[in-house]
mmCIF file of C-alpha atoms and ligand atoms in Angstrom:
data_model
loop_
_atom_site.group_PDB
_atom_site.id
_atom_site.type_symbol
_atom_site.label_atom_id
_atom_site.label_comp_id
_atom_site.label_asym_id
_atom_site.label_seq_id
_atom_site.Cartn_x
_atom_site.Cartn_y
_atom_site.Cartn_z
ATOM 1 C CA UNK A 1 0.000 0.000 0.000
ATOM 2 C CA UNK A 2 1.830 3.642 -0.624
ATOM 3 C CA UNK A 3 1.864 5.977 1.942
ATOM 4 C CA UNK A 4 -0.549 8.899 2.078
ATOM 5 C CA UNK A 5 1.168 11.791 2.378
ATOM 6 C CA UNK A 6 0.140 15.682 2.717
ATOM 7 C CA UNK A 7 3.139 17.831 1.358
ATOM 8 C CA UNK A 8 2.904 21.767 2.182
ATOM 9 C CA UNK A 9 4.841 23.929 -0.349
ATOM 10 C CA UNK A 10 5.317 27.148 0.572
ATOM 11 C CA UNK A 11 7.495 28.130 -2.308
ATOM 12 C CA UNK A 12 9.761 31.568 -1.819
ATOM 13 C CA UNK A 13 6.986 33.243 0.808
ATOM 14 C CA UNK A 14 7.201 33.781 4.689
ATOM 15 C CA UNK A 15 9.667 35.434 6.843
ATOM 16 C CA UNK A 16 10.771 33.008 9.670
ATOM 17 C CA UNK A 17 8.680 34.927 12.401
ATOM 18 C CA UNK A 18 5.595 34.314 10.118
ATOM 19 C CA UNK A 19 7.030 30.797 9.268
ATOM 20 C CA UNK A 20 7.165 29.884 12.611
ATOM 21 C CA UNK A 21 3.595 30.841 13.838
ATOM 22 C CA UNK A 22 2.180 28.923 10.739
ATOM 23 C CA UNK A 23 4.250 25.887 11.544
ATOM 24 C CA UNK A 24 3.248 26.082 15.647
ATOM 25 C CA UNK A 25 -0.656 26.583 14.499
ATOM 26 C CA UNK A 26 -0.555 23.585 11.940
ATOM 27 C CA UNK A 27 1.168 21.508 14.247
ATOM 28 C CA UNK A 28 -0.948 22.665 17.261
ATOM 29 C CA UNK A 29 -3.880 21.705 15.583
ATOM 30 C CA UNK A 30 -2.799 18.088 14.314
ATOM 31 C CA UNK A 31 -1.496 16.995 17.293
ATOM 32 C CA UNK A 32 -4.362 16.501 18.962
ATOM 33 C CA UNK A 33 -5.927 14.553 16.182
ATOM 34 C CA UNK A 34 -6.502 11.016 17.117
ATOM 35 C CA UNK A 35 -5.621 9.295 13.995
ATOM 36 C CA UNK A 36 -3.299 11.064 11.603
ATOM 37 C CA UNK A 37 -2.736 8.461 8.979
ATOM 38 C CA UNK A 38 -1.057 10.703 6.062
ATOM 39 C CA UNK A 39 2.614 11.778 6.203
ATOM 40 C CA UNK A 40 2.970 15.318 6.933
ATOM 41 C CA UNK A 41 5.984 17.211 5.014
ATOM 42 C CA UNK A 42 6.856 20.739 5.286
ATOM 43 C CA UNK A 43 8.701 21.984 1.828
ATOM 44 C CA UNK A 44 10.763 24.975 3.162
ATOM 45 C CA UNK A 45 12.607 27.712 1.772
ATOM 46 C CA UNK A 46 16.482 26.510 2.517
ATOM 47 C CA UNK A 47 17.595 29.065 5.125
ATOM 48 C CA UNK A 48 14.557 27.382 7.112
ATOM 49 C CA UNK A 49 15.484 23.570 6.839
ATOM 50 C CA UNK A 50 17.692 23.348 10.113
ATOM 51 C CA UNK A 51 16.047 25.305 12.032
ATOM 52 C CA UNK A 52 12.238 23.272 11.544
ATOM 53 C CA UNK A 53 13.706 20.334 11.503
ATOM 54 C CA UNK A 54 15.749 21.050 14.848
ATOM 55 C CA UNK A 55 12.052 22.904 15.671
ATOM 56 C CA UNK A 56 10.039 19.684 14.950
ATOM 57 C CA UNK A 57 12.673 17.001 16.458
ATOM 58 C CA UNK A 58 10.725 14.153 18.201
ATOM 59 C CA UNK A 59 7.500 15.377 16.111
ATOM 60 C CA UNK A 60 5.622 13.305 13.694
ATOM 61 C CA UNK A 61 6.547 15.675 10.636
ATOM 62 C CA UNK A 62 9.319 16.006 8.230
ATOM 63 C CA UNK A 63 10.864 18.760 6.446
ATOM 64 C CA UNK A 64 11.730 18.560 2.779
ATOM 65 C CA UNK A 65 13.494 20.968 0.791
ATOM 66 C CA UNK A 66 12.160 22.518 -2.350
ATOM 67 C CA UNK A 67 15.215 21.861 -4.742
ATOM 68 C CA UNK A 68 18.793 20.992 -4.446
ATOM 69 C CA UNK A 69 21.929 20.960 -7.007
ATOM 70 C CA UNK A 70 21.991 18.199 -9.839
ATOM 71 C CA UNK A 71 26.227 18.072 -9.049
ATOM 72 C CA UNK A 72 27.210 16.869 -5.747
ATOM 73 C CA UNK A 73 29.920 19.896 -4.476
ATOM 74 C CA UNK A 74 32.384 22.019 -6.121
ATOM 75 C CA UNK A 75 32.276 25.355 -7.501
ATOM 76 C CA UNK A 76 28.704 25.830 -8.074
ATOM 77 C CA UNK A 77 28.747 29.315 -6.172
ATOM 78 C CA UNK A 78 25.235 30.110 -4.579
ATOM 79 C CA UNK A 79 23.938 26.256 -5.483
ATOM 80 C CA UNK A 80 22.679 24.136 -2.224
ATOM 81 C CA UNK A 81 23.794 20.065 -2.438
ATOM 82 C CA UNK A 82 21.596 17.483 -1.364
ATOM 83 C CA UNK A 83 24.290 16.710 1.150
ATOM 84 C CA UNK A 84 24.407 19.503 2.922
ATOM 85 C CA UNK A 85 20.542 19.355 3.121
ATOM 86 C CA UNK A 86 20.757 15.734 4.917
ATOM 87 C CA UNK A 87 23.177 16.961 6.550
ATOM 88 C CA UNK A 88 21.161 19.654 8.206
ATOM 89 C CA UNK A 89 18.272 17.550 8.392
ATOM 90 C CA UNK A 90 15.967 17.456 5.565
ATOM 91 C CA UNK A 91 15.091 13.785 5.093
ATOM 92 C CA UNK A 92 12.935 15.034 1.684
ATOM 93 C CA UNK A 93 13.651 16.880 -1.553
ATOM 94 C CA UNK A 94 11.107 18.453 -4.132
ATOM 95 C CA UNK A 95 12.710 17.950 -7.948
ATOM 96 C CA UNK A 96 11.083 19.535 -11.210
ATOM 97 C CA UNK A 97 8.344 21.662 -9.602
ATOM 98 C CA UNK A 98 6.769 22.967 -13.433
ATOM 99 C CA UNK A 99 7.894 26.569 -10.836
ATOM 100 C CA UNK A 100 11.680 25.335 -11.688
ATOM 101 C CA UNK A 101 11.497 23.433 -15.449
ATOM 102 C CA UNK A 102 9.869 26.988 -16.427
ATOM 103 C CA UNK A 103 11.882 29.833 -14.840
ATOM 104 C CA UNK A 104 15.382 28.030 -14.557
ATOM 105 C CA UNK A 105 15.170 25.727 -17.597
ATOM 106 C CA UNK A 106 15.369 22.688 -16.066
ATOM 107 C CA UNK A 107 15.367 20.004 -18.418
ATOM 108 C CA UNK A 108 14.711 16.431 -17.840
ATOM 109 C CA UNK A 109 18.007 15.267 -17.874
ATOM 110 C CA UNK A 110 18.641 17.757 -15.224
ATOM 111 C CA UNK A 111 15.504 16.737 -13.167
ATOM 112 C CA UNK A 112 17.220 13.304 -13.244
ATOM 113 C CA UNK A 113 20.439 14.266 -12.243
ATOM 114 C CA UNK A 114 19.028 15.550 -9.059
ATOM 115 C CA UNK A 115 17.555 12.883 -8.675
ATOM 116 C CA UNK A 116 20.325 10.792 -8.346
ATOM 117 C CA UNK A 117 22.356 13.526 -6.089
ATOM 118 C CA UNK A 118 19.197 13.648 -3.707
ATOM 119 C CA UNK A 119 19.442 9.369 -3.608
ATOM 120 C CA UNK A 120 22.749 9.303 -3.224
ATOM 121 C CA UNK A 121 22.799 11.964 -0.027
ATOM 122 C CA UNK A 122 20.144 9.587 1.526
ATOM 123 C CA UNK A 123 16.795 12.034 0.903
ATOM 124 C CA UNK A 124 13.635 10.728 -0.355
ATOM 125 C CA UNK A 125 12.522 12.770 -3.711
ATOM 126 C CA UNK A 126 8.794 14.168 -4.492
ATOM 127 C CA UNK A 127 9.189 13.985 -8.686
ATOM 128 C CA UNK A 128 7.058 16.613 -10.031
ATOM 129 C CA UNK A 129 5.421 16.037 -13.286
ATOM 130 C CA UNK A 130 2.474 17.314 -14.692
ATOM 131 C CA UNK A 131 0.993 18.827 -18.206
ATOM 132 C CA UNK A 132 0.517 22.380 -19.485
ATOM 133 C CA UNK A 133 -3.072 22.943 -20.659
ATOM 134 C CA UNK A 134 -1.685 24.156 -24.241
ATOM 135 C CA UNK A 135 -0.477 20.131 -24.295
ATOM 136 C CA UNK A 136 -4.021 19.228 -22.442
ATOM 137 C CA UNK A 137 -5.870 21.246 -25.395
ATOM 138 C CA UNK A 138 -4.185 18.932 -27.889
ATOM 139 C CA UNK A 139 -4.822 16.226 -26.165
ATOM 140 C CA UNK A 140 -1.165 15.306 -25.800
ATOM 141 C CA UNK A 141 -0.916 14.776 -21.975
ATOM 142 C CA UNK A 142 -0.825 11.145 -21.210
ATOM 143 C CA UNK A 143 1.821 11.186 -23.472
ATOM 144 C CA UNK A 144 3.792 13.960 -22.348
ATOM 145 C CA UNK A 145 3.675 12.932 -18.751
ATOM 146 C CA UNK A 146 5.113 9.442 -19.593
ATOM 147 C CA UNK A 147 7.454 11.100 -21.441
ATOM 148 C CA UNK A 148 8.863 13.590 -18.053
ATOM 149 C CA UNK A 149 8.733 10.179 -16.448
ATOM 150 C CA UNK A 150 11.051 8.237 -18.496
ATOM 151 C CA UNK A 151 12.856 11.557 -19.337
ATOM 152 C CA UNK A 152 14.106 11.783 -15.567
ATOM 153 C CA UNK A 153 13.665 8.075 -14.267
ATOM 154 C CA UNK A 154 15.238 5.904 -16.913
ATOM 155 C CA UNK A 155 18.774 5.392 -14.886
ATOM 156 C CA UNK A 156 16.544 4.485 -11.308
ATOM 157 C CA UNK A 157 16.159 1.488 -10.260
ATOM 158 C CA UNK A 158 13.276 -0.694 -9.035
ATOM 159 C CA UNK A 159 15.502 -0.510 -5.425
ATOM 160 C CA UNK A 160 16.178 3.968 -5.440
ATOM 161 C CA UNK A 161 12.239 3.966 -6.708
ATOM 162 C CA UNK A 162 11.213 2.824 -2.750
ATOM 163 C CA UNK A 163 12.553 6.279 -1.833
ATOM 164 C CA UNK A 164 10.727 8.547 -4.825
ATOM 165 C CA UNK A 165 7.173 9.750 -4.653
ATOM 166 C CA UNK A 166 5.637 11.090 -7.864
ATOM 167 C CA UNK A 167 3.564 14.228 -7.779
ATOM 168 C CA UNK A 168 1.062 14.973 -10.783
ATOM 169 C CA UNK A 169 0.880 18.500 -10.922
ATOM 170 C CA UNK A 170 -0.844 19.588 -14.183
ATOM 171 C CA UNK A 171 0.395 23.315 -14.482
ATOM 172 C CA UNK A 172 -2.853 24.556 -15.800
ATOM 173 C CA UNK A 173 -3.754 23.903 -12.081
ATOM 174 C CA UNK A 174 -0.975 25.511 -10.262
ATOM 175 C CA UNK A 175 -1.822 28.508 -7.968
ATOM 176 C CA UNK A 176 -5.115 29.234 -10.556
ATOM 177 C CA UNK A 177 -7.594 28.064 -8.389
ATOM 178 C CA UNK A 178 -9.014 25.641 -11.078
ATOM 179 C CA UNK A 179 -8.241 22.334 -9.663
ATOM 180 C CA UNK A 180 -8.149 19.039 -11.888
ATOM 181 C CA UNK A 181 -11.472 16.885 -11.447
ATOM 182 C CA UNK A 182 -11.560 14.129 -9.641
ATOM 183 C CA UNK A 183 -11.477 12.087 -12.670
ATOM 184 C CA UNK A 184 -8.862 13.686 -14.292
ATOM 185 C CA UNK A 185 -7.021 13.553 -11.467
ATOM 186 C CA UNK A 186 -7.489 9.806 -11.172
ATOM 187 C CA UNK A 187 -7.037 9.132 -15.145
ATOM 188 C CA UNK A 188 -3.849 10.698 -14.915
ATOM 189 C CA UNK A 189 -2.840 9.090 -11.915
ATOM 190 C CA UNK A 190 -3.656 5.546 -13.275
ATOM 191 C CA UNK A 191 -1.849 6.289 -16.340
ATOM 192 C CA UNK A 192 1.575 6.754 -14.183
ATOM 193 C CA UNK A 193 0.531 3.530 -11.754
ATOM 194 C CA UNK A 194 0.625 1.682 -15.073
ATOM 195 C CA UNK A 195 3.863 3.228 -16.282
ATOM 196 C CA UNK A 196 5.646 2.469 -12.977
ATOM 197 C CA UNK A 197 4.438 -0.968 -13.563
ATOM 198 C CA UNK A 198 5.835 -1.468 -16.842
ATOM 199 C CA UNK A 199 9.105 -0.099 -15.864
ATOM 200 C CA UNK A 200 9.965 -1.228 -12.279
ATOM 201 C CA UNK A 201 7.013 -3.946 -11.809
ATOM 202 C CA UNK A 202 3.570 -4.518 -9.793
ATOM 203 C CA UNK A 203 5.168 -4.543 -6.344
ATOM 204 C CA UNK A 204 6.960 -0.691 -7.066
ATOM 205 C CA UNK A 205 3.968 0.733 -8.922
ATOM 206 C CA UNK A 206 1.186 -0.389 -6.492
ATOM 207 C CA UNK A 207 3.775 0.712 -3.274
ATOM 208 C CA UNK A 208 4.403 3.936 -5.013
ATOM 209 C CA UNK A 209 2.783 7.162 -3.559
ATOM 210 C CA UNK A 210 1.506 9.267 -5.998
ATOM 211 C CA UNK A 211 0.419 12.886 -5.043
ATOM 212 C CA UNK A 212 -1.621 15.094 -6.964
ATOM 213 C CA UNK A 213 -1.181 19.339 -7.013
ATOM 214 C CA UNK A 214 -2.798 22.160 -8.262
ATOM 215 C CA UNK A 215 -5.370 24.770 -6.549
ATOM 216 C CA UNK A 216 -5.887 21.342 -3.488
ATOM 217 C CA UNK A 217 -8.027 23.539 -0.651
ATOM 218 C CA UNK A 218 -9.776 22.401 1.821
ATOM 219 C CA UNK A 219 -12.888 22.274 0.132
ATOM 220 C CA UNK A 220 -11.708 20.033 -2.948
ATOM 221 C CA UNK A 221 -8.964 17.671 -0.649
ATOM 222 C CA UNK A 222 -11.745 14.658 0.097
ATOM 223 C CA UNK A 223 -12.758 14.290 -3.038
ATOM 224 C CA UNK A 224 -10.037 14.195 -4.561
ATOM 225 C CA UNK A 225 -7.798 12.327 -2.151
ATOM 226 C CA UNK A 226 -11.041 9.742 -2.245
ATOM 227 C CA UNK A 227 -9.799 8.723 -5.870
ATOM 228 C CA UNK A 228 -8.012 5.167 -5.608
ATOM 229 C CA UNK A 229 -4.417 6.492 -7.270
ATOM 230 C CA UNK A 230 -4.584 9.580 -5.493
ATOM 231 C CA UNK A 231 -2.135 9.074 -2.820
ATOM 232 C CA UNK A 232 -2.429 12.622 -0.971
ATOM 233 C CA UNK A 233 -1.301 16.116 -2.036
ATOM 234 C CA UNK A 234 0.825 18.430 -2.845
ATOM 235 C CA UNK A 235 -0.191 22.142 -1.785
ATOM 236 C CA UNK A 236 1.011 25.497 -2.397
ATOM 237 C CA UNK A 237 -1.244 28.803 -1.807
ATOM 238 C CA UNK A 238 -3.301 26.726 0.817
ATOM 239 C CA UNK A 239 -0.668 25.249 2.904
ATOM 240 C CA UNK A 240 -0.096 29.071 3.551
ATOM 241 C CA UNK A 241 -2.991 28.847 6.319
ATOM 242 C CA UNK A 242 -3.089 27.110 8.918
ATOM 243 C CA UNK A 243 -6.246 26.154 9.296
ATOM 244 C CA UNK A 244 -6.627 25.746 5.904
ATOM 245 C CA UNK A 245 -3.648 23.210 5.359
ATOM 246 C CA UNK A 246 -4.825 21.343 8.723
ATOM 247 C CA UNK A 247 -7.855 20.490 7.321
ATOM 248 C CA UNK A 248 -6.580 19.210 4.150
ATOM 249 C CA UNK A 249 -4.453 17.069 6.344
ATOM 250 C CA UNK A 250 -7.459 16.383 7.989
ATOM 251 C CA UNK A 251 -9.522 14.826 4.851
ATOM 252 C CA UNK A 252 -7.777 11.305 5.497
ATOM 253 C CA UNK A 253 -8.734 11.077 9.412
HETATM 254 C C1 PEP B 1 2.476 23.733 -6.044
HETATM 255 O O1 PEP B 1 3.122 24.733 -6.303
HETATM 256 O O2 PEP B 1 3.080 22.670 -5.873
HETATM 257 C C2 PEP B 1 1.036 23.840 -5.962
HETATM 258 C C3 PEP B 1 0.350 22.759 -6.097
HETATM 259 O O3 PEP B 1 0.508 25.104 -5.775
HETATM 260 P P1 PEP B 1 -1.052 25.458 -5.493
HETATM 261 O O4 PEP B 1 -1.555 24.500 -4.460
HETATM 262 O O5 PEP B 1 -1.020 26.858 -5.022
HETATM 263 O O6 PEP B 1 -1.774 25.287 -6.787
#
């Protein structure tokens, strides 16, 4: 069975004052819960990842990062390595957020690269993938989401894929408040179950959590968490509030 998970991205916002009463309320409030069956991951800026993860020590919540280099040290001046993020605690890494393919050209052979730095420094990846809707409109995006797959994933193997969660993020859903459907949601996600299961076998594809992102809210989390290869979220703008991202978290209790 993959793990449900509940990733918060909070992308380049938040001051650590303000970062630090929305991580105390979010915690606050799922610590009482009774049954808190999804992972909870907090996807920090990196002058934040030592100090939460010090900050939530002992807690039942992990900090990720939101990137990290494709080479493993040298003079890469201003780059962060996916060492040095283990190394201050980060136990998770976001690669190819659609946010980092556009602005800073990353290509897929890139996205794989870091990949294999992040495995290699002992972190457990969140692989984004996910369509724009110009490729939707032409109905091109089963395709071109198997294609970022195998683009990024062709050198793992079935072993590294037990620490790699995919998240679908169509782009056309990103931060626009238009959320896939349900059904989209779950086409899309069936369509990479079955590519996982060509390419590393039944066992990795059905153990594999698969996240979907774009516009998830507290409204829209149930239903489409409810969907059978929808393996929890990914959330930007709404893992901003506390309350908000707690009740997302929430949907699988
Ligand atoms: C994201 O950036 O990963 C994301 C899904 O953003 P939002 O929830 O704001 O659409």
């Amino acid at each position: 069975m993959p793990q449900k998970i509940v990733t918060a991205n909070w992308k380049m916002n938040l001051t650590l004052p303000e970062a630090n009463t929305l991580i105390s309320e979010v915690t606050n409030i799922l610590k009482d819960e009774k049954r808190n069956s999804a992972e909870v991951i907090f996807a920090v800026p990196f002058v934040y990842v030592q100090y939460f993860s010090s900050f939530l020590k002992g807690q039942p919540f992990a900090i990720a990062a939101q990137n990290c280099s494709e080479y493993e040290k040298g003079a890469y001046t201003g780059e962060i390595s996916a060492q040095m993020l283990a190394s201050v605690g980060a136990t998770w890494v976001i690669v190819g957020h659609s946010e980092r393919r556009l602005y800073y050209h990353e290509t897929y052979r890139i996205v794989g690269e870091k990949i294999q730095r992040a495995l290699e420094a002992g972190l457990k990846v969140i692989f984004c993938c996910g369509e724009t809707l110009e490729i939707r409109d032409k109905n091109e995006h089963f395709e071109f989401v198997k294609n970022q797959l195998e683009g990024s994933l062709a050198e793992i193997t079935a072993e590294q894929m037990k620490n790699i969660v995919i998240a679908y993020e169509p782009v056309w859903a990103i931060g626009t408040g238009k959320n896939a459907t349900p059904e989209q949601a779950q086409e899309m996600h069936a369509v990479i179950r079955n590519y996982l299961k060509q390419k590393f076998g039944s066992q990795i594809a059905q153990d594999t959590s698969i996240l979907y992102g774009g516009s998830v809210n507290a409204q829209n989390a149930k239903t489409l968490f409810a969907c059978q290869d929808v393996d929890g979220g990914l959330v930007g703008g709404a893992s901003l509030k506390s309350r908000e991202f707690a009740e997302i978290v929430k949907s699988y209790n």
